[in-house]
Short mmCIF file of C-alpha atoms in Angstrom, two decimals:
data_model
loop_
_atom_site.label_atom_id
_atom_site.label_comp_id
_atom_site.label_asym_id
_atom_site.label_seq_id
_atom_site.Cartn_x
_atom_site.Cartn_y
_atom_site.Cartn_z
CA MET R 247 -88.37 160.13 18.46
CA ARG R 248 -88.10 161.77 21.82
CA PHE R 249 -88.97 160.49 25.25
CA GLY R 250 -87.42 160.64 28.76
CA ILE R 251 -86.23 157.31 30.15
CA MET R 252 -83.29 155.77 32.07
CA LEU R 253 -80.73 152.92 31.22
CA ALA R 254 -77.59 150.15 31.57
CA ALA R 255 -75.62 147.06 29.92
CA VAL R 256 -73.95 143.50 30.13
CA ALA R 257 -73.73 139.84 28.53
CA ALA R 258 -73.66 138.42 24.99
CA VAL R 259 -74.45 135.13 23.29
CA ALA R 260 -74.47 133.74 19.76
CA VAL R 261 -77.54 131.80 18.68
CA PRO R 262 -79.04 130.13 15.61
CA MET R 263 -80.95 132.07 13.01
CA ALA R 264 -84.64 131.33 12.56
CA VAL R 265 -86.30 131.28 9.17
CA VAL R 266 -90.07 131.43 8.69
CA ALA R 267 -91.62 129.58 5.78
CA LYS R 268 -94.73 130.92 4.11
CA SER R 269 -96.59 127.85 5.35
CA ASP R 270 -95.93 129.01 8.92
CA VAL R 271 -98.10 132.10 8.46
CA SER R 272 -101.16 131.28 10.54
CA PRO R 273 -104.73 131.71 9.29
CA ALA R 274 -105.20 134.43 11.92
CA ILE R 275 -102.26 136.46 10.59
CA ALA R 276 -103.32 135.93 6.98
CA LYS R 277 -106.85 137.06 7.81
CA ALA R 278 -105.59 140.10 9.70
CA LEU R 279 -103.44 141.16 6.77
CA ALA R 280 -106.34 140.71 4.34
CA ASP R 281 -108.76 142.80 6.41
CA PRO R 282 -110.36 145.42 4.10
CA ALA R 283 -110.30 147.89 6.99
CA ARG R 284 -106.56 148.25 6.52
CA ALA R 285 -106.61 148.66 2.74
CA ASP R 286 -104.92 152.05 3.13
CA GLN R 287 -101.77 150.44 4.56
CA ALA R 288 -101.77 147.06 2.82
CA SER R 289 -99.57 148.26 -0.04
CA ASP R 290 -96.70 148.42 2.46
CA ASP R 291 -97.02 144.81 3.62
CA THR R 292 -94.62 143.33 1.07
CA ARG R 293 -91.85 145.84 1.75
CA ARG R 294 -92.21 145.29 5.48
CA HIS R 295 -92.41 141.49 5.07
CA ALA R 296 -95.32 141.71 7.48
CA ALA R 297 -96.50 138.10 7.15
CA ASP R 298 -93.04 136.62 7.76
CA VAL R 299 -92.15 138.90 10.64
CA LEU R 300 -95.45 138.37 12.43
CA ALA R 301 -95.23 134.60 11.95
CA PHE R 302 -91.73 134.71 13.43
CA SER R 303 -93.08 136.52 16.50
CA GLY R 304 -95.46 133.62 17.18
CA VAL R 305 -98.44 135.91 17.84
CA LYS R 306 -101.69 133.98 18.29
CA PRO R 307 -105.39 134.65 18.85
CA GLY R 308 -106.01 135.52 22.48
CA TRP R 309 -102.58 137.05 23.04
CA GLN R 310 -102.10 140.28 24.95
CA VAL R 311 -99.64 142.46 23.00
CA VAL R 312 -97.78 145.70 23.66
CA ASP R 313 -96.84 147.67 20.55
CA PHE R 314 -94.34 150.12 22.04
CA LEU R 315 -93.93 153.44 20.23
CA PRO R 316 -96.16 152.31 17.35
CA GLY R 317 -95.67 155.27 15.04
CA GLN R 318 -98.82 155.67 12.95
CA GLY R 319 -100.15 152.34 14.17
CA TYR R 320 -99.20 150.14 11.21
CA TRP R 321 -98.47 147.08 13.35
CA THR R 322 -101.19 147.85 15.90
CA ARG R 323 -103.82 147.66 13.15
CA ILE R 324 -102.55 144.22 12.11
CA PHE R 325 -102.25 142.92 15.66
CA THR R 326 -105.88 143.79 16.37
CA GLY R 327 -106.95 141.15 13.85
CA ALA R 328 -104.17 138.67 14.65
CA VAL R 329 -105.06 138.42 18.35
CA GLY R 330 -108.81 138.58 17.71
CA PRO R 331 -111.61 139.56 20.09
CA SER R 332 -110.22 137.38 22.89
CA GLY R 333 -106.87 139.18 22.75
CA HIS R 334 -105.85 142.77 23.34
CA VAL R 335 -103.33 145.26 21.93
CA TYR R 336 -101.80 148.07 23.95
CA ALA R 337 -100.36 150.78 21.69
CA LEU R 338 -98.19 152.73 24.11
CA TRP R 339 -96.11 155.90 23.96
CA PRO R 340 -94.09 157.08 26.97
CA SER R 341 -95.30 160.40 28.35
CA ALA R 342 -92.22 162.27 27.14
CA SER R 343 -93.17 161.54 23.50
CA GLY R 344 -95.04 164.84 23.36
CA GLU R 345 -97.82 166.11 21.12
CA ARG R 346 -97.02 163.69 18.30
CA ALA R 347 -98.02 160.80 20.55
CA LYS R 348 -101.28 162.43 21.55
CA THR R 349 -102.22 162.97 17.90
CA THR R 350 -101.60 159.35 17.01
CA VAL R 351 -103.44 158.09 20.09
CA GLU R 352 -106.48 160.11 19.05
CA ALA R 353 -106.26 158.77 15.49
CA LEU R 354 -106.06 155.15 16.63
CA ASN R 355 -108.84 155.55 19.17
CA GLY R 356 -110.93 157.17 16.45
CA ARG R 357 -110.86 153.87 14.56
CA LYS R 358 -112.81 152.31 17.44
CA LEU R 359 -110.85 149.06 17.41
CA GLY R 360 -112.57 147.07 20.15
CA ASN R 361 -109.51 145.21 21.38
CA VAL R 362 -107.02 148.10 21.27
CA THR R 363 -105.98 150.47 24.02
CA ALA R 364 -104.00 153.39 22.60
CA ALA R 365 -102.53 155.57 25.30
CA VAL R 366 -99.71 157.81 26.43
CA ASP R 367 -98.15 155.82 29.26
CA PRO R 368 -97.15 157.68 32.43
CA GLY R 369 -93.95 155.62 32.57
CA LEU R 370 -92.58 153.10 30.10
CA ILE R 371 -94.98 150.14 30.14
CA THR R 372 -97.60 150.48 32.86
CA LEU R 373 -100.12 147.62 32.81
CA ASP R 374 -102.54 145.98 35.22
CA LYS R 375 -101.59 142.47 34.10
CA PRO R 376 -98.70 140.82 32.25
CA VAL R 377 -98.75 140.31 28.48
CA ASP R 378 -97.63 137.66 26.00
CA LEU R 379 -95.64 139.87 23.63
CA VAL R 380 -93.81 143.18 23.72
CA TRP R 381 -93.00 144.44 20.24
CA THR R 382 -90.97 147.46 19.20
CA VAL R 383 -89.93 148.38 15.67
CA GLN R 384 -87.20 150.92 14.81
CA ASN R 385 -87.40 152.50 18.26
CA TYR R 386 -84.75 150.79 20.37
CA HIS R 387 -81.96 152.93 18.88
CA ASP R 388 -83.80 156.12 19.91
CA LEU R 389 -83.89 155.36 23.62
CA PRO R 390 -80.28 156.34 24.48
CA ASN R 391 -80.31 159.55 22.41
CA ASP R 392 -80.35 163.14 23.70
CA GLY R 393 -77.92 162.28 26.45
CA ARG R 394 -79.94 159.48 28.04
CA GLY R 395 -77.27 156.92 27.26
CA GLU R 396 -77.21 153.24 28.04
CA PRO R 397 -79.16 153.57 31.33
CA ALA R 398 -82.29 154.30 29.26
CA LEU R 399 -81.94 150.98 27.49
CA THR R 400 -81.43 149.16 30.79
CA ALA R 401 -84.56 150.76 32.22
CA PHE R 402 -86.59 149.89 29.15
CA ASN R 403 -85.49 146.25 29.06
CA ALA R 404 -86.30 145.94 32.75
CA ALA R 405 -89.77 147.37 32.10
CA VAL R 406 -90.32 144.89 29.28
CA PHE R 407 -89.21 141.99 31.49
CA LYS R 408 -91.64 143.08 34.20
CA ALA R 409 -94.50 143.51 31.70
CA LEU R 410 -94.23 140.01 30.23
CA LYS R 411 -95.70 136.76 31.49
CA PRO R 412 -93.21 133.98 32.25
CA GLY R 413 -92.39 132.52 28.83
CA GLY R 414 -93.46 135.77 27.16
CA THR R 415 -91.87 137.05 23.96
CA TYR R 416 -89.93 140.26 23.30
CA VAL R 417 -89.30 141.26 19.67
CA VAL R 418 -86.88 144.03 18.71
CA ILE R 419 -86.56 145.20 15.11
CA ASP R 420 -84.13 147.95 14.19
CA HIS R 421 -81.71 149.32 11.59
CA VAL R 422 -78.30 147.63 11.51
CA ALA R 423 -75.19 149.69 12.31
CA PRO R 424 -71.60 148.56 11.54
CA ALA R 425 -70.36 145.67 13.67
CA GLY R 426 -68.59 146.87 16.78
CA SER R 427 -70.08 150.37 16.65
CA GLY R 428 -72.16 149.92 19.81
CA LEU R 429 -74.28 153.03 20.42
CA THR R 430 -72.12 155.34 18.28
CA ASP R 431 -74.63 155.72 15.45
CA THR R 432 -77.93 155.81 17.31
CA GLY R 433 -78.35 159.58 17.17
CA THR R 434 -76.62 160.26 13.85
CA LEU R 435 -77.46 157.43 11.44
CA HIS R 436 -80.38 156.15 13.57
CA ARG R 437 -78.84 152.69 13.56
CA ILE R 438 -77.62 150.35 16.28
CA ASP R 439 -75.17 147.47 16.41
CA PRO R 440 -77.24 144.26 16.81
CA ALA R 441 -74.57 142.80 19.10
CA ILE R 442 -75.09 145.44 21.77
CA VAL R 443 -78.85 144.97 21.62
CA LYS R 444 -78.47 141.27 22.25
CA LYS R 445 -75.99 141.92 25.05
CA GLN R 446 -78.27 144.39 26.81
CA VAL R 447 -81.44 142.31 26.53
CA LEU R 448 -79.72 139.17 27.76
CA ALA R 449 -78.37 141.18 30.69
CA ALA R 450 -81.96 142.00 31.62
CA GLY R 451 -82.64 138.29 32.18
CA PHE R 452 -84.02 137.23 28.79
CA THR R 453 -82.92 134.28 26.69
CA PHE R 454 -82.33 134.60 22.95
CA ALA R 455 -85.04 132.73 21.03
CA GLY R 456 -83.84 133.36 17.48
CA GLU R 457 -83.39 135.73 14.57
CA SER R 458 -85.29 136.28 11.33
CA LYS R 459 -83.53 137.51 8.19
CA ALA R 460 -86.82 138.67 6.63
CA LEU R 461 -85.69 142.32 6.68
CA ALA R 462 -82.01 141.78 5.87
CA ASN R 463 -80.61 143.81 2.97
CA PRO R 464 -76.97 143.07 2.05
CA LYS R 465 -76.96 146.05 -0.34
CA ASP R 466 -77.18 148.45 2.60
CA ASP R 467 -73.61 149.44 3.51
CA HIS R 468 -74.66 150.69 6.98
CA SER R 469 -72.88 154.04 6.49
CA LEU R 470 -75.95 156.01 5.38
CA LYS R 471 -78.48 157.72 7.57
CA VAL R 472 -81.68 155.69 7.45
CA PHE R 473 -83.55 158.65 5.95
CA ASP R 474 -81.19 158.88 2.97
CA PRO R 475 -83.25 158.45 -0.24
CA LYS R 476 -80.82 155.77 -1.42
CA ILE R 477 -81.82 153.43 1.39
CA ARG R 478 -84.93 154.81 3.08
CA GLY R 479 -87.55 152.13 3.61
CA VAL R 480 -85.23 149.26 2.68
CA THR R 481 -82.46 149.44 5.26
CA ASP R 482 -80.79 146.31 6.54
CA GLN R 483 -82.73 145.45 9.69
CA PHE R 484 -82.31 142.79 12.34
CA VAL R 485 -85.30 140.97 13.82
CA TYR R 486 -84.49 139.51 17.23
CA LYS R 487 -86.77 137.42 19.40
CA PHE R 488 -86.15 137.02 23.12
CA ARG R 489 -88.03 135.10 25.76
CA LYS R 490 -88.64 135.66 29.45
CA PRO R 491 -87.74 132.45 31.31
CA LEU R 492 -90.59 130.40 32.76
CA LYS R 493 -88.95 130.59 36.18
#
């Protein structure tokens, strides 16, 4: 993915892992996943562990959610049901995403989802009011590429912090790179070292709220490009949840 942004770094912390039991999947999430309107994408739910990952996020009816760089809108179309008519979903692409973003925006808007705003954002996350959740899947590693470097990640994390309500949740899901590799593999393998993600997000003022192993795959040796047929679609992925402090 391509988009123009700016960046930075700092801090690290080790924290307990969180595990979501099937019983923790709320009725709202279960209903959203079972919606016949998304029958065309439902076959991918098991591979993506959608129920577990969404339950881990804590999303609830009435929440305001940002789905940042939502691809073809897989998660956006689930969130619309999970937050319900009293909630809202902002599917946002930064302006530098180009024509691909415009095409997807048109496709999502064509579905006429009443509680979804799909748009190309003039900046990173430009909203009139703060939200409960900022969610980004397999995008964080793209931000420093094409020479943007760590400042792009700093700028993005700052934008997320600003966009969230006090106590709001920030979920980052991405492909795991070898431990200690930092940003080395972001543009080649399209992976990122989870430790540097945690360090950067904590430096932006967030606290670490936990980790889900729903998308972990110990058979992935982390040396392959994520598009390699041997591993595509089933890479080892980390699921980190951060929280903006109440004060």
